[in-house]
Coordinates of C-alpha atoms and ligand atoms in Angstrom, one line a residue:
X36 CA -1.6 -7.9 14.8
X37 CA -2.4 -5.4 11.8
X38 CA 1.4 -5.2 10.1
X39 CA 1.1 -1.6 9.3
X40 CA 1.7 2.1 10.2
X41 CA 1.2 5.3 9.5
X42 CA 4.1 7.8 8.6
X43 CA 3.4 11.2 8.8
X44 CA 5.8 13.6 7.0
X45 CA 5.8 17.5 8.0
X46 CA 5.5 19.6 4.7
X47 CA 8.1 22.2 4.0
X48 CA 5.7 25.0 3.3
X49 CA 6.2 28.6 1.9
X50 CA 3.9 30.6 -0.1
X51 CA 4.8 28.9 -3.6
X52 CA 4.0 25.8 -2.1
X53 CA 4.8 22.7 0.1
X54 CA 7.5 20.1 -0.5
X55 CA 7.9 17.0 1.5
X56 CA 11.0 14.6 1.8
X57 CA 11.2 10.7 3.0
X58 CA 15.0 10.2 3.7
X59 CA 16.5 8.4 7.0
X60 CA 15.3 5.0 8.4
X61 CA 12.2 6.5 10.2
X62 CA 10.5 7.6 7.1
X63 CA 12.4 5.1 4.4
X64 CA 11.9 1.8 6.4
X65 CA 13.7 0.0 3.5
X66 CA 15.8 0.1 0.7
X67 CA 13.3 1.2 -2.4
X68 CA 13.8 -1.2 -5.6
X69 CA 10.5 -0.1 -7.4
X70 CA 8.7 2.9 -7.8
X71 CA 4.9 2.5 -9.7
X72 CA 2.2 4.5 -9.6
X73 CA -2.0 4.4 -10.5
X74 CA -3.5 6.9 -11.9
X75 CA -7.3 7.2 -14.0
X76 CA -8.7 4.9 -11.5
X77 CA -12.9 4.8 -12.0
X78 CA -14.3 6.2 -8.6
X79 CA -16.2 2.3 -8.5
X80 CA -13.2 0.6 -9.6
X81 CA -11.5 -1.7 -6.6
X82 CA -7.9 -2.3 -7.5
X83 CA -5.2 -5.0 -4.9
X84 CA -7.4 -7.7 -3.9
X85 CA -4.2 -9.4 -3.4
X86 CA -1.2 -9.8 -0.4
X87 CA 2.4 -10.2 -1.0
X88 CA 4.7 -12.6 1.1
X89 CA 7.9 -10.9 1.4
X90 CA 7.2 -7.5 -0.4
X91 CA 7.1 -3.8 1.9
X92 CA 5.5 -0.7 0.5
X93 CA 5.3 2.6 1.5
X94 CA 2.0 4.1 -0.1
X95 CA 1.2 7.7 -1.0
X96 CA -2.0 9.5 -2.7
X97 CA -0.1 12.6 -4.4
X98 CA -3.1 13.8 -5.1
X99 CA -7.0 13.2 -4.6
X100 CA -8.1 10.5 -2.3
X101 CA -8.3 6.6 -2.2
X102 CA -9.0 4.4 0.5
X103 CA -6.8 1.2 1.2
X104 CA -8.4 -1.6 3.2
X105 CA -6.2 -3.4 5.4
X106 CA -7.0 -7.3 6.5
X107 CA -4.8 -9.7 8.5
X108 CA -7.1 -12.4 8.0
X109 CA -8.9 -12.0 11.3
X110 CA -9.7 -8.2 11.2
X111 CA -9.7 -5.4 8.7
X112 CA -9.3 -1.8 9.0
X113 CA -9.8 1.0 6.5
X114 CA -7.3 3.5 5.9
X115 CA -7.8 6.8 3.9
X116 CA -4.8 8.3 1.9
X117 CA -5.5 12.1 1.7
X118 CA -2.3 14.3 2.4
X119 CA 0.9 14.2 0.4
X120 CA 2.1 14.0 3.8
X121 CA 0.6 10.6 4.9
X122 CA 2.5 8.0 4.4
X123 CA 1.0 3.6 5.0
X124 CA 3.4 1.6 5.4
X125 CA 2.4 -2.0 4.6
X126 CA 4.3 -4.8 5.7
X127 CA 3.9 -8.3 4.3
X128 CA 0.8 -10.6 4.4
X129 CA -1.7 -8.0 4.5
X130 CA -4.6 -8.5 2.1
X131 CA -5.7 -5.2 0.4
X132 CA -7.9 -3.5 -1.2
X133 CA -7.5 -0.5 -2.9
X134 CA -11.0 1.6 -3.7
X135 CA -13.0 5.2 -3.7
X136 CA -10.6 6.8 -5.8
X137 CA -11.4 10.6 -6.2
X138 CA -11.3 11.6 -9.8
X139 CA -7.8 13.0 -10.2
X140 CA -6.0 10.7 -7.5
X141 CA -2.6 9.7 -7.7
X142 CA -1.3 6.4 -5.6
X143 CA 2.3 6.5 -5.7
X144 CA 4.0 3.3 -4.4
X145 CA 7.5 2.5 -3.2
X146 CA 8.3 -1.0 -3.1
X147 CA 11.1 -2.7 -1.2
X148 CA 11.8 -5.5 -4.1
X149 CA 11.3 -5.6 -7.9
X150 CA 8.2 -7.2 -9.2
X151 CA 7.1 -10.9 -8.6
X152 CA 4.1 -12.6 -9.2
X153 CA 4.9 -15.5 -7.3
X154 CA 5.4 -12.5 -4.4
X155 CA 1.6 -12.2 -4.7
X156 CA -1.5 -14.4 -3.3
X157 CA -4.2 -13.8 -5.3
X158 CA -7.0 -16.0 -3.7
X159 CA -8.6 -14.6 -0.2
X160 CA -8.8 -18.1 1.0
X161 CA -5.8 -19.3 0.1
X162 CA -4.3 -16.2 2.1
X163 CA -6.2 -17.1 5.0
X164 CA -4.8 -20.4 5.1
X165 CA -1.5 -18.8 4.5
X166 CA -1.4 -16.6 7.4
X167 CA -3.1 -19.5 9.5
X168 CA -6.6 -18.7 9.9
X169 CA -8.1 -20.9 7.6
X170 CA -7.5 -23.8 9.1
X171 CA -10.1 -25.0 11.5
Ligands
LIG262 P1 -1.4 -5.4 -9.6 O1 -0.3 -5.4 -8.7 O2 -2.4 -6.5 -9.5 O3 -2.2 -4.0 -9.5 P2 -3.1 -3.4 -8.4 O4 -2.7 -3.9 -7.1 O5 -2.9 -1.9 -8.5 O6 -4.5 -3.7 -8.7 O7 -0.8 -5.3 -11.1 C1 -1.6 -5.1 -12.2 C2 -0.9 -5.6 -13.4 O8 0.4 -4.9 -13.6 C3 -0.5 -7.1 -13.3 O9 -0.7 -7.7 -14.6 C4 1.0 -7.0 -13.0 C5 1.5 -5.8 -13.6 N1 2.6 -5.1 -12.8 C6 3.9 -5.1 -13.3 O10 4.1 -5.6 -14.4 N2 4.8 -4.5 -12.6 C7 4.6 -4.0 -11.4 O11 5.5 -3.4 -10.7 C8 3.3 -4.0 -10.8 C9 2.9 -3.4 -9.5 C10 2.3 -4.6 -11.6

């Protein structure tokens, strides 16, 4: 099972412009603890390459493009972040990477705990092994 979806938020729209809220469970799965966001990102660059354990995020390219890749440990899946109004929601022990970063993108990240490295697994096979796969 791929631990993620894919919120989609209407935009409040007149002509001076389009504004977009997350309140309410459906669209704020958790309670927010950390706010970060990435910004100057070379278009070859490849940022993640890590999972967390515990930690949820809600992702969001304000601008621009990026595309996250998703992996369980089995299968992976690509997801492009496009629209203000898309929203990924990652849930833990999914790998990612983070890559094809338009010039001017914005990734904005909400994070459901404050930071912890010892949140993250750094090592691809060590996160296989973690979520079970590795083990033959
Ligand atoms: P990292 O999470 O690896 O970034 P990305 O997934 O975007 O490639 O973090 C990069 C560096 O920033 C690392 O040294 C940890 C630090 N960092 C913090 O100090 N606080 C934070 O909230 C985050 C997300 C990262």
């Amino acid at each position: 099972m791929m631990n993620y979806s894919i919120i989609q938020i209407p935009s409040i729209s007149s002509e001076t412009g389009c504004l977009f809220v997350l309140e309410k469970q459906e669209r704020l799965p958790f309670e927010i603890k950390r706010v970060y966001y990435i910004t100057n990102v070379k278009n070859d660059a490849q940022r993640g390459n890590h999972a967390h354990k515990q930690l949820k995020q809600l992702m969001i390219c304000l601008g621009g493009s990026c595309d996250i890749v998703l992996d369980n440990g089995v299968s992976r899946t690509t997801i492009t972040l496009d629209m203000p109004g898309k929203i990924l929601y990652i849930q833990p022990c999914l790998w990612r990477e983070i890559k094809n970063f338009t010039e001017n993108a914005t990734l904005m990240v909400f994070a459901s705990e404050e930071y912890d490295e010892n949140d993250y697994i750094r090592d691809y096979e060590e996160f296989k092994k973690y979520v079970g796969q590795g083990i033959i």
